[in-house]
Coordinates of C-alpha atoms in Angstrom, one line a residue:
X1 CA -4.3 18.8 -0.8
X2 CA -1.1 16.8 -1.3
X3 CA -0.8 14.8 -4.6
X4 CA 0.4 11.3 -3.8
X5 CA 1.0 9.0 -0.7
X6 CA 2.6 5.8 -1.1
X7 CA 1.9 3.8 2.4
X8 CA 3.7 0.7 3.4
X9 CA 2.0 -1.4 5.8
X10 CA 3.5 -4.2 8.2
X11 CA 5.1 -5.8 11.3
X12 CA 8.8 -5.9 11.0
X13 CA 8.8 -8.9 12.9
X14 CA 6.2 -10.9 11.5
X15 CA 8.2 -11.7 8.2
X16 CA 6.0 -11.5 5.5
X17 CA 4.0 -9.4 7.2
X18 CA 6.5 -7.0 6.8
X19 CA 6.3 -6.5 3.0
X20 CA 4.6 -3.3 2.7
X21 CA 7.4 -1.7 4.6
X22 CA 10.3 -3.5 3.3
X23 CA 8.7 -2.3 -0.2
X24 CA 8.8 2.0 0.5
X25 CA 11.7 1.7 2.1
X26 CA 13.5 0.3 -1.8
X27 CA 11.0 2.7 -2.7
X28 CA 13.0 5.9 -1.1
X29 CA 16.1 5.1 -2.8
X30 CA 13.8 6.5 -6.2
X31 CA 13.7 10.1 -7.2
X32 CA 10.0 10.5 -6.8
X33 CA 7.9 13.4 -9.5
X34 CA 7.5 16.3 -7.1
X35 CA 4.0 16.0 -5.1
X36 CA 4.3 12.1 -4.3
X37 CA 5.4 11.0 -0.5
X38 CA 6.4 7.7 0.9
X39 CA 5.7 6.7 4.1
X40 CA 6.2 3.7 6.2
X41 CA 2.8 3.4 8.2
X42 CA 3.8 0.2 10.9
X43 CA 1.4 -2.0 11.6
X44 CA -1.1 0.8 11.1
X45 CA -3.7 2.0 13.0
X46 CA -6.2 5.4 13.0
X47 CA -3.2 7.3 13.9
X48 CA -2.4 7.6 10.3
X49 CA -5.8 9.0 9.4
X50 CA -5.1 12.4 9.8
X51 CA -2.1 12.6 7.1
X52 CA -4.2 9.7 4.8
X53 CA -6.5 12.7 4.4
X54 CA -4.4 14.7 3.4
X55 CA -3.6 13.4 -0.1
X56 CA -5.8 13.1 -3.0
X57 CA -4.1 9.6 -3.9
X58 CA -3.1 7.0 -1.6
X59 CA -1.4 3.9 -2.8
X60 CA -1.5 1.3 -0.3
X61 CA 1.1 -1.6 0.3
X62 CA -0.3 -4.1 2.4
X63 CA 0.2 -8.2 3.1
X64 CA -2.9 -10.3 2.5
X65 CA -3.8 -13.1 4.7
X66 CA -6.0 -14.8 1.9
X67 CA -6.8 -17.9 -0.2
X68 CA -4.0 -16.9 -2.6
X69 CA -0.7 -18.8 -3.3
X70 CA 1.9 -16.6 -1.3
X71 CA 3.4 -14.2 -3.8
X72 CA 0.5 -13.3 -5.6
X73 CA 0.0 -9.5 -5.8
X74 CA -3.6 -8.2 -6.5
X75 CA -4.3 -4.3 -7.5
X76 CA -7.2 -3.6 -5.6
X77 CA -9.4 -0.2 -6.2
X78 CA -11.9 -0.6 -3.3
X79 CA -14.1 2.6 -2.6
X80 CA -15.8 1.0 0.4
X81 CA -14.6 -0.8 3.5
X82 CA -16.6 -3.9 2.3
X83 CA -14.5 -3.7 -0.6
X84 CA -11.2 -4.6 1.2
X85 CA -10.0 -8.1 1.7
X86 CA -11.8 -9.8 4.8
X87 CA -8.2 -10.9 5.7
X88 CA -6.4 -8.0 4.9
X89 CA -3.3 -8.1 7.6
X90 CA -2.0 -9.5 10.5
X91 CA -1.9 -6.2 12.3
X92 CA -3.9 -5.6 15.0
X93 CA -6.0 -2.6 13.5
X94 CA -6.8 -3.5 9.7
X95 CA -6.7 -1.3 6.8
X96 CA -10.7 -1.8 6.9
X97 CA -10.4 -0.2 10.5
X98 CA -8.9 3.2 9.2
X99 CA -11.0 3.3 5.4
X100 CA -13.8 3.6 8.2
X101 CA -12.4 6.1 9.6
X102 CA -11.2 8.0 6.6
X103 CA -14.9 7.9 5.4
X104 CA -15.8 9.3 8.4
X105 CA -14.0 12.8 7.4
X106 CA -14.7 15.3 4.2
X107 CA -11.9 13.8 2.1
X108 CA -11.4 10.0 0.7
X109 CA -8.1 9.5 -1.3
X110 CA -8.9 7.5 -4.8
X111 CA -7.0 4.3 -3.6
X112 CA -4.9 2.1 -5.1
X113 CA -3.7 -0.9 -3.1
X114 CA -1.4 -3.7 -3.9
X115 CA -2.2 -7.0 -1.9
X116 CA 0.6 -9.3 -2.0
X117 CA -0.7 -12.8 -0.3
X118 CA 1.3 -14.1 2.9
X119 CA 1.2 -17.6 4.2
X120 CA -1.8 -17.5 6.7
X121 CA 0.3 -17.9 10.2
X122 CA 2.9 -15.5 9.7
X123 CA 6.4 -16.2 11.8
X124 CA 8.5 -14.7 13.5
X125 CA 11.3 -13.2 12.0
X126 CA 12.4 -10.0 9.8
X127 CA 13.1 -12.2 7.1
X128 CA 10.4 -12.1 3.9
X129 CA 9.7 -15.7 2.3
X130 CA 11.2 -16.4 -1.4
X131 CA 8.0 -16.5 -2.7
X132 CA 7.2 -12.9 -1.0
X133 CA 11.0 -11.5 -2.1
X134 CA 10.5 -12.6 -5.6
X135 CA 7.2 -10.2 -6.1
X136 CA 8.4 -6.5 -5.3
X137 CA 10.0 -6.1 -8.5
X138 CA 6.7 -6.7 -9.7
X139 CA 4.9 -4.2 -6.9
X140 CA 7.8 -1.8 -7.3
X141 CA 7.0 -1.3 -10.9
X142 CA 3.2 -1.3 -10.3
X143 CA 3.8 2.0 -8.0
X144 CA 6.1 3.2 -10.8
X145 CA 3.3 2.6 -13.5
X146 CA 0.0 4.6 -10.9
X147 CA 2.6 7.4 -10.7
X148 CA 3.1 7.6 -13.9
X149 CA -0.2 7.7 -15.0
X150 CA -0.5 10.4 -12.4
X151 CA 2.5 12.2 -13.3
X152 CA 3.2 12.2 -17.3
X153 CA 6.1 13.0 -18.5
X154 CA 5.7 14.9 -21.7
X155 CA 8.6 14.4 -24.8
X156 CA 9.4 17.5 -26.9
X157 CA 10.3 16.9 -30.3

């Protein structure tokens, strides 16, 4: 088993929509501990199942669609489909779609995910909102804090 994925979800053209992705793409410009991957998943879909299985840790970037002031970035630990966000993306196979299908298989990833709320009809455009580019410091340093609570890094004296 593989340590650590860190999945960005979106629609490149959907503007805020987009978020997850335009978040692990800053994301690769990191030296990452050895054992954690980045990977920009689209707009999803069961084709990722396969590799989501693969890790023992999945941290999952996603835009929400929800009652939440745009901007606002939730840390989610769902175990269960039900657990995820009724109105998780605007992608045409939700994130609920593949937990299904990850259950469905010998190995679920502990899962982090990081909600950040979009506007409710998304534009187009590859453009995020202010209120959407203002967060991923905030999201960035989240993924920096569940890796490092993975990853220690031990001082000598």
């Amino acid at each position: 088993m593989k340590n650590i994925l860190i999945l960005g979800i979106g629609n490149l053209v959907l503007n805020d929509a987009a978020v997850g992705q335009h978040i692990v793409h800053i994301l690769r410009s990191f030296v990452m501990p050895e054992g954690v991957d980045i990977l920009d998943g689209g707009a999803g879909g069961k084709s990722l199942v396969t590799t989501l299985c693969q890790y023992n840790r999945l941290i999952l970037v996603d835009s929400a669609t929800d009652n939440f002031p745009a901007g606002t970035v939730r840390r989610l630990s769902p175990r269960f489909p039900q657990d995820y966000p009724l109105q998780l993306t605007t992608h045409q196979q939700g994130v609920r779609d593949i937990i299904d299908a990850i259950q469905e298989r010998d190995h679920m990833p502990q899962v982090d995910m990081l909600a950040i709320s979009v506007n409710a009809q998304p534009t187009l455009g590859m453009q995020l909102s202010p209120e959407v580019r203002k967060v991923i410091p905030q999201v960035v340093q989240l993924i920096l804090e569940i890796i490092d609570d993975n990853h220690p890094v031990y001082h000598f004296c």
